[in-house]
């Protein structure tokens, strides 16, 4: 394993922890403002935090027409639609169902990457996905004694659309990275595009006086800035860099650890109890990430892998 790979794995682990803690932070923030308004304030702050670094390193990067199109689609899918459906879905379905559906991210990413992007899905990758998702199931169904899994109608569909929008955005990031655009620029520009769309949606939903309903105290603004700058800004940057280096399928499997990170954060900051089943879930999610991402030993020839999905070779101007 190359040192660069070791570093990106560590970075992705940190991203997952920050995103897990971000659930706790957003829960705190929604006590003072509606979820949609929290997202509308948080995402532009994340984009603005990244923009100076992008300008300092690359200047006013001028994407071409194709790159602008991809950046806009990323902003629409992984920022605007993902946040919009998430804010709506969690109100109309159970928390258990929402977490389970979001936990389908790695499987959906791997399937779409195999079918449309050209990434192979072999037996090892599938086993990693199944092990990781098993950990997700244990985490979300053991949150309380009354946790149950069952379809609740439109809420489940909206949550699935939220997950799907984020997965599609991840695939688009891989595409725009292939054009040579730096990851920092991609993250800053797409986050700002999605943030502008979220604010436009907030104006349409709540009216121009909506921001007067936000009443954060000093601690609330500290939490808001931590959520925007650490989780959303640096977290998204690290995640997009992982997609560029490892591919959408391998990177997505790290998100299996998010529910566990959320529960640890809830135990530390909200004094919720962690039981033995949560530790078992942590083992399964870690095992799933390891199986799906660690490369086979050098004495195992790549040609011996059992490939479950291999897209047809198409001529793409090569």
Short mmCIF file of C-alpha atoms in Angstrom, two decimals:
data_model
loop_
_atom_site.label_atom_id
_atom_site.label_comp_id
_atom_site.label_asym_id
_atom_site.label_seq_id
_atom_site.Cartn_x
_atom_site.Cartn_y
_atom_site.Cartn_z
CA UNK A 1 0.00 0.00 0.00
CA UNK A 2 1.43 3.38 -0.98
CA UNK A 3 1.87 6.14 1.60
CA UNK A 4 -0.53 8.34 -0.41
CA UNK A 5 -3.22 5.66 -0.05
CA UNK A 6 -2.64 5.40 3.70
CA UNK A 7 -3.08 9.15 4.07
CA UNK A 8 -6.31 9.28 2.07
CA UNK A 9 -7.76 6.44 4.17
CA UNK A 10 -6.93 8.40 7.32
CA UNK A 11 -8.42 11.56 5.83
CA UNK A 12 -11.63 9.73 4.88
CA UNK A 13 -11.89 8.27 8.38
CA UNK A 14 -11.64 11.81 9.76
CA UNK A 15 -14.30 12.98 7.31
CA UNK A 16 -16.69 10.27 8.46
CA UNK A 17 -16.12 11.21 12.12
CA UNK A 18 -16.74 14.89 11.37
CA UNK A 19 -19.91 14.05 9.45
CA UNK A 20 -21.12 11.81 12.24
CA UNK A 21 -20.58 14.59 14.79
CA UNK A 22 -22.21 16.99 12.35
CA UNK A 23 -25.49 15.13 12.86
CA UNK A 24 -25.30 16.06 16.55
CA UNK A 25 -24.41 19.67 15.69
CA UNK A 26 -27.24 20.04 13.18
CA UNK A 27 -29.66 18.56 15.70
CA UNK A 28 -28.58 21.26 18.13
CA UNK A 29 -28.97 23.99 15.49
CA UNK A 30 -32.45 22.89 14.43
CA UNK A 31 -33.68 23.73 17.91
CA UNK A 32 -33.30 27.39 16.90
CA UNK A 33 -34.22 27.26 13.20
CA UNK A 34 -35.98 24.98 10.68
CA UNK A 35 -33.68 22.36 9.05
CA UNK A 36 -33.96 23.92 5.59
CA UNK A 37 -32.87 27.32 6.91
CA UNK A 38 -29.96 25.73 8.78
CA UNK A 39 -28.78 24.19 5.50
CA UNK A 40 -29.32 27.48 3.63
CA UNK A 41 -27.01 29.28 6.09
CA UNK A 42 -24.49 26.46 6.57
CA UNK A 43 -23.64 25.57 2.97
CA UNK A 44 -22.75 29.11 1.75
CA UNK A 45 -20.53 29.49 4.83
CA UNK A 46 -18.76 26.29 3.80
CA UNK A 47 -18.26 27.51 0.24
CA UNK A 48 -17.05 30.94 1.33
CA UNK A 49 -14.51 29.30 3.66
CA UNK A 50 -13.01 27.29 0.78
CA UNK A 51 -13.01 30.05 -1.83
CA UNK A 52 -10.01 32.07 -0.48
CA UNK A 53 -7.83 28.93 -0.45
CA UNK A 54 -8.87 28.10 -4.02
CA UNK A 55 -8.13 31.66 -5.14
CA UNK A 56 -4.76 31.75 -3.43
CA UNK A 57 -3.60 28.49 -4.99
CA UNK A 58 -5.22 28.63 -8.42
CA UNK A 59 -6.37 32.24 -8.87
CA UNK A 60 -9.72 32.87 -10.51
CA UNK A 61 -10.02 29.44 -12.07
CA UNK A 62 -12.06 29.68 -15.25
CA UNK A 63 -13.88 26.43 -16.02
CA UNK A 64 -14.83 25.72 -19.61
CA UNK A 65 -18.42 25.15 -20.68
CA UNK A 66 -18.31 21.41 -19.97
CA UNK A 67 -16.81 21.94 -16.52
CA UNK A 68 -19.39 24.60 -15.62
CA UNK A 69 -22.14 22.17 -16.62
CA UNK A 70 -20.71 19.43 -14.40
CA UNK A 71 -20.15 21.83 -11.49
CA UNK A 72 -23.75 23.02 -11.74
CA UNK A 73 -25.01 19.44 -11.77
CA UNK A 74 -22.89 18.64 -8.70
CA UNK A 75 -24.31 21.68 -6.91
CA UNK A 76 -27.84 20.66 -7.87
CA UNK A 77 -27.48 17.00 -6.85
CA UNK A 78 -25.06 16.61 -3.95
CA UNK A 79 -25.81 19.98 -2.32
CA UNK A 80 -29.24 21.38 -3.20
CA UNK A 81 -31.36 18.27 -3.82
CA UNK A 82 -29.58 16.21 -1.19
CA UNK A 83 -30.18 18.83 1.51
CA UNK A 84 -33.72 19.59 0.32
CA UNK A 85 -34.85 15.96 0.29
CA UNK A 86 -33.03 15.28 3.57
CA UNK A 87 -34.77 18.17 5.34
CA UNK A 88 -38.14 17.03 4.01
CA UNK A 89 -37.65 13.29 4.37
CA UNK A 90 -36.63 13.17 8.03
CA UNK A 91 -39.91 14.86 8.94
CA UNK A 92 -42.07 12.32 7.11
CA UNK A 93 -40.38 9.01 7.96
CA UNK A 94 -38.89 7.31 11.00
CA UNK A 95 -35.28 7.97 11.98
CA UNK A 96 -34.57 4.24 11.67
CA UNK A 97 -35.77 4.12 8.08
CA UNK A 98 -33.92 7.32 7.21
CA UNK A 99 -30.60 5.98 8.51
CA UNK A 100 -31.07 2.65 6.75
CA UNK A 101 -31.84 4.29 3.43
CA UNK A 102 -28.86 6.65 3.71
CA UNK A 103 -26.79 3.56 4.54
CA UNK A 104 -27.54 2.27 1.03
CA UNK A 105 -25.08 4.89 -0.28
CA UNK A 106 -22.11 2.50 -0.74
CA UNK A 107 -24.14 -0.19 -2.48
CA UNK A 108 -25.86 2.31 -4.77
CA UNK A 109 -22.57 4.07 -5.53
CA UNK A 110 -20.80 0.83 -6.37
CA UNK A 111 -23.65 -0.31 -8.63
CA UNK A 112 -23.86 3.01 -10.49
CA UNK A 113 -20.08 3.23 -10.77
CA UNK A 114 -19.95 -0.28 -12.22
CA UNK A 115 -22.78 0.35 -14.68
CA UNK A 116 -21.99 3.89 -15.86
CA UNK A 117 -18.47 4.98 -14.83
CA UNK A 118 -16.55 1.79 -15.58
CA UNK A 119 -15.43 0.77 -12.08
CA UNK A 120 -15.40 -2.98 -11.52
CA UNK A 121 -17.40 -4.63 -8.76
CA UNK A 122 -15.82 -7.91 -7.70
CA UNK A 123 -16.78 -10.38 -5.01
CA UNK A 124 -14.49 -8.73 -2.45
CA UNK A 125 -16.17 -5.36 -2.97
CA UNK A 126 -19.63 -6.90 -2.63
CA UNK A 127 -18.66 -8.65 0.62
CA UNK A 128 -17.31 -5.36 1.96
CA UNK A 129 -20.58 -3.61 1.13
CA UNK A 130 -22.67 -6.33 2.77
CA UNK A 131 -20.53 -6.38 5.94
CA UNK A 132 -20.61 -2.61 6.24
CA UNK A 133 -24.34 -2.38 5.62
CA UNK A 134 -24.93 -5.09 8.24
CA UNK A 135 -23.21 -2.81 10.73
CA UNK A 136 -25.44 0.06 9.63
CA UNK A 137 -28.54 -2.10 10.19
CA UNK A 138 -27.38 -3.02 13.69
CA UNK A 139 -26.66 0.59 14.60
CA UNK A 140 -29.93 2.11 13.47
CA UNK A 141 -32.19 -0.70 14.67
CA UNK A 142 -30.60 -0.76 18.13
CA UNK A 143 -31.01 2.94 18.81
CA UNK A 144 -33.99 2.22 21.04
CA UNK A 145 -36.01 -0.73 22.15
CA UNK A 146 -38.89 0.38 19.96
CA UNK A 147 -36.84 0.80 16.78
CA UNK A 148 -38.54 -0.91 13.91
CA UNK A 149 -38.06 -1.09 10.18
CA UNK A 150 -41.04 -0.64 7.94
CA UNK A 151 -42.09 1.36 4.92
CA UNK A 152 -43.76 4.64 5.71
CA UNK A 153 -44.63 5.68 2.16
CA UNK A 154 -43.51 9.00 0.70
CA UNK A 155 -41.00 9.72 3.45
CA UNK A 156 -38.95 6.65 2.53
CA UNK A 157 -39.06 7.59 -1.14
CA UNK A 158 -37.89 11.14 -0.36
CA UNK A 159 -35.01 9.80 1.74
CA UNK A 160 -34.03 7.46 -1.09
CA UNK A 161 -34.00 10.42 -3.47
CA UNK A 162 -31.77 12.29 -1.00
CA UNK A 163 -29.30 9.42 -0.93
CA UNK A 164 -29.47 8.97 -4.70
CA UNK A 165 -28.83 12.69 -5.33
CA UNK A 166 -25.64 12.53 -3.24
CA UNK A 167 -24.47 9.38 -5.03
CA UNK A 168 -25.03 10.94 -8.45
CA UNK A 169 -23.10 14.02 -7.33
CA UNK A 170 -20.18 11.81 -6.31
CA UNK A 171 -20.08 10.20 -9.76
CA UNK A 172 -20.12 13.66 -11.38
CA UNK A 173 -17.17 14.72 -9.19
CA UNK A 174 -15.17 11.83 -10.62
CA UNK A 175 -16.06 13.01 -14.14
CA UNK A 176 -15.09 16.65 -13.63
CA UNK A 177 -11.87 15.62 -11.85
CA UNK A 178 -10.90 13.71 -14.98
CA UNK A 179 -10.89 17.01 -16.90
CA UNK A 180 -7.98 18.26 -14.76
CA UNK A 181 -9.95 20.61 -12.50
CA UNK A 182 -8.43 20.71 -8.97
CA UNK A 183 -10.48 19.12 -6.19
CA UNK A 184 -10.34 22.32 -4.13
CA UNK A 185 -11.89 24.33 -6.95
CA UNK A 186 -14.56 21.68 -7.58
CA UNK A 187 -15.57 21.65 -3.92
CA UNK A 188 -15.61 25.43 -3.49
CA UNK A 189 -17.51 26.21 -6.69
CA UNK A 190 -20.09 23.41 -6.40
CA UNK A 191 -20.73 24.18 -2.71
CA UNK A 192 -21.35 27.84 -3.51
CA UNK A 193 -23.64 26.92 -6.41
CA UNK A 194 -25.67 24.59 -4.18
CA UNK A 195 -25.69 27.18 -1.38
CA UNK A 196 -27.14 29.84 -3.67
CA UNK A 197 -29.85 27.40 -4.76
CA UNK A 198 -30.66 26.52 -1.14
CA UNK A 199 -31.10 30.18 -0.27
CA UNK A 200 -33.32 30.72 -3.30
CA UNK A 201 -35.39 27.75 -2.15
CA UNK A 202 -35.52 29.11 1.40
CA UNK A 203 -36.84 32.45 0.12
CA UNK A 204 -39.54 30.63 -1.87
CA UNK A 205 -40.51 28.41 1.08
CA UNK A 206 -40.36 30.86 4.00
CA UNK A 207 -40.30 34.30 2.40
CA UNK A 208 -37.68 37.03 2.72
CA UNK A 209 -38.34 37.47 6.44
CA UNK A 210 -37.38 33.85 7.18
CA UNK A 211 -33.90 34.67 8.46
CA UNK A 212 -35.45 36.78 11.20
CA UNK A 213 -36.65 33.50 12.71
CA UNK A 214 -33.09 32.32 13.34
CA UNK A 215 -32.12 33.00 16.95
CA UNK A 216 -28.70 31.48 17.58
CA UNK A 217 -26.88 32.40 20.76
CA UNK A 218 -23.07 32.63 20.88
CA UNK A 219 -22.70 28.86 21.28
CA UNK A 220 -25.11 28.32 18.40
CA UNK A 221 -22.94 30.37 16.03
CA UNK A 222 -19.83 28.53 17.21
CA UNK A 223 -21.54 25.23 16.43
CA UNK A 224 -22.73 26.62 13.09
CA UNK A 225 -19.19 27.62 12.09
CA UNK A 226 -17.76 24.26 13.20
CA UNK A 227 -20.46 22.48 11.21
CA UNK A 228 -19.89 24.63 8.12
CA UNK A 229 -16.09 24.93 8.15
CA UNK A 230 -15.00 21.55 9.54
CA UNK A 231 -17.70 19.07 8.54
CA UNK A 232 -19.14 20.63 5.39
CA UNK A 233 -16.11 22.52 4.07
CA UNK A 234 -13.03 20.47 4.96
CA UNK A 235 -15.09 17.27 5.10
CA UNK A 236 -16.45 17.68 1.58
CA UNK A 237 -12.98 18.61 0.33
CA UNK A 238 -11.48 15.44 1.80
CA UNK A 239 -14.35 13.35 0.49
CA UNK A 240 -14.03 14.70 -3.05
CA UNK A 241 -10.27 14.11 -2.94
CA UNK A 242 -10.97 10.51 -1.93
CA UNK A 243 -13.30 10.08 -4.91
CA UNK A 244 -10.57 11.43 -7.18
CA UNK A 245 -7.90 9.04 -5.84
CA UNK A 246 -9.85 5.91 -4.94
CA UNK A 247 -12.97 6.14 -7.07
CA UNK A 248 -16.59 6.65 -6.08
CA UNK A 249 -17.23 3.04 -5.08
CA UNK A 250 -14.35 2.59 -2.59
CA UNK A 251 -14.78 6.04 -1.10
CA UNK A 252 -18.51 5.53 -0.51
CA UNK A 253 -17.89 2.50 1.71
CA UNK A 254 -16.39 4.77 4.39
CA UNK A 255 -19.82 6.28 4.97
CA UNK A 256 -20.82 3.02 6.71
CA UNK A 257 -19.04 4.38 9.79
CA UNK A 258 -21.17 7.51 9.96
CA UNK A 259 -24.07 6.11 12.04
CA UNK A 260 -21.62 4.77 14.62
CA UNK A 261 -19.76 8.11 14.76
CA UNK A 262 -23.10 9.82 15.30
CA UNK A 263 -23.93 7.52 18.21
CA UNK A 264 -20.55 8.11 19.85
CA UNK A 265 -21.08 11.85 19.49
CA UNK A 266 -24.56 11.53 20.96
CA UNK A 267 -23.16 9.53 23.89
CA UNK A 268 -20.45 12.14 24.61
CA UNK A 269 -22.50 15.30 24.09
CA UNK A 270 -26.08 14.11 24.67
CA UNK A 271 -25.28 11.42 27.28
CA UNK A 272 -26.87 8.57 25.34
CA UNK A 273 -25.82 5.01 26.23
CA UNK A 274 -23.63 2.79 24.01
CA UNK A 275 -24.34 -0.94 24.32
CA UNK A 276 -22.44 -4.04 23.24
CA UNK A 277 -24.41 -4.26 20.01
CA UNK A 278 -22.99 -0.89 18.98
CA UNK A 279 -19.47 -2.26 19.42
CA UNK A 280 -20.39 -5.23 17.22
CA UNK A 281 -21.71 -2.81 14.63
CA UNK A 282 -18.42 -0.90 14.76
CA UNK A 283 -16.51 -4.14 14.07
CA UNK A 284 -18.74 -4.93 11.10
CA UNK A 285 -18.52 -1.45 9.58
CA UNK A 286 -14.72 -1.39 10.03
CA UNK A 287 -14.46 -4.87 8.49
CA UNK A 288 -16.60 -3.79 5.56
CA UNK A 289 -14.39 -0.76 4.90
CA UNK A 290 -11.24 -2.90 5.15
CA UNK A 291 -12.52 -5.60 2.81
CA UNK A 292 -13.75 -3.10 0.26
CA UNK A 293 -10.74 -0.78 0.20
CA UNK A 294 -7.54 -2.63 1.11
CA UNK A 295 -5.86 -3.90 -2.00
CA UNK A 296 -5.31 -7.57 -2.57
CA UNK A 297 -1.82 -8.89 -1.85
CA UNK A 298 0.66 -8.65 -4.66
CA UNK A 299 0.78 -12.41 -5.08
CA UNK A 300 -2.92 -12.40 -5.94
CA UNK A 301 -3.07 -11.61 -9.61
CA UNK A 302 -5.80 -9.12 -10.59
CA UNK A 303 -6.94 -11.43 -13.33
CA UNK A 304 -7.99 -14.02 -10.76
CA UNK A 305 -10.60 -11.74 -9.19
CA UNK A 306 -14.22 -12.66 -9.61
CA UNK A 307 -15.76 -9.69 -11.36
CA UNK A 308 -19.50 -9.42 -10.79
CA UNK A 309 -20.07 -6.33 -12.93
CA UNK A 310 -17.86 -5.33 -15.84
CA UNK A 311 -19.25 -2.66 -18.17
CA UNK A 312 -18.89 -3.17 -21.87
CA UNK A 313 -15.90 -1.51 -23.46
CA UNK A 314 -17.00 1.54 -25.35
CA UNK A 315 -14.99 3.83 -27.52
CA UNK A 316 -14.94 7.24 -25.95
CA UNK A 317 -12.62 8.99 -28.33
CA UNK A 318 -9.54 7.14 -27.09
#
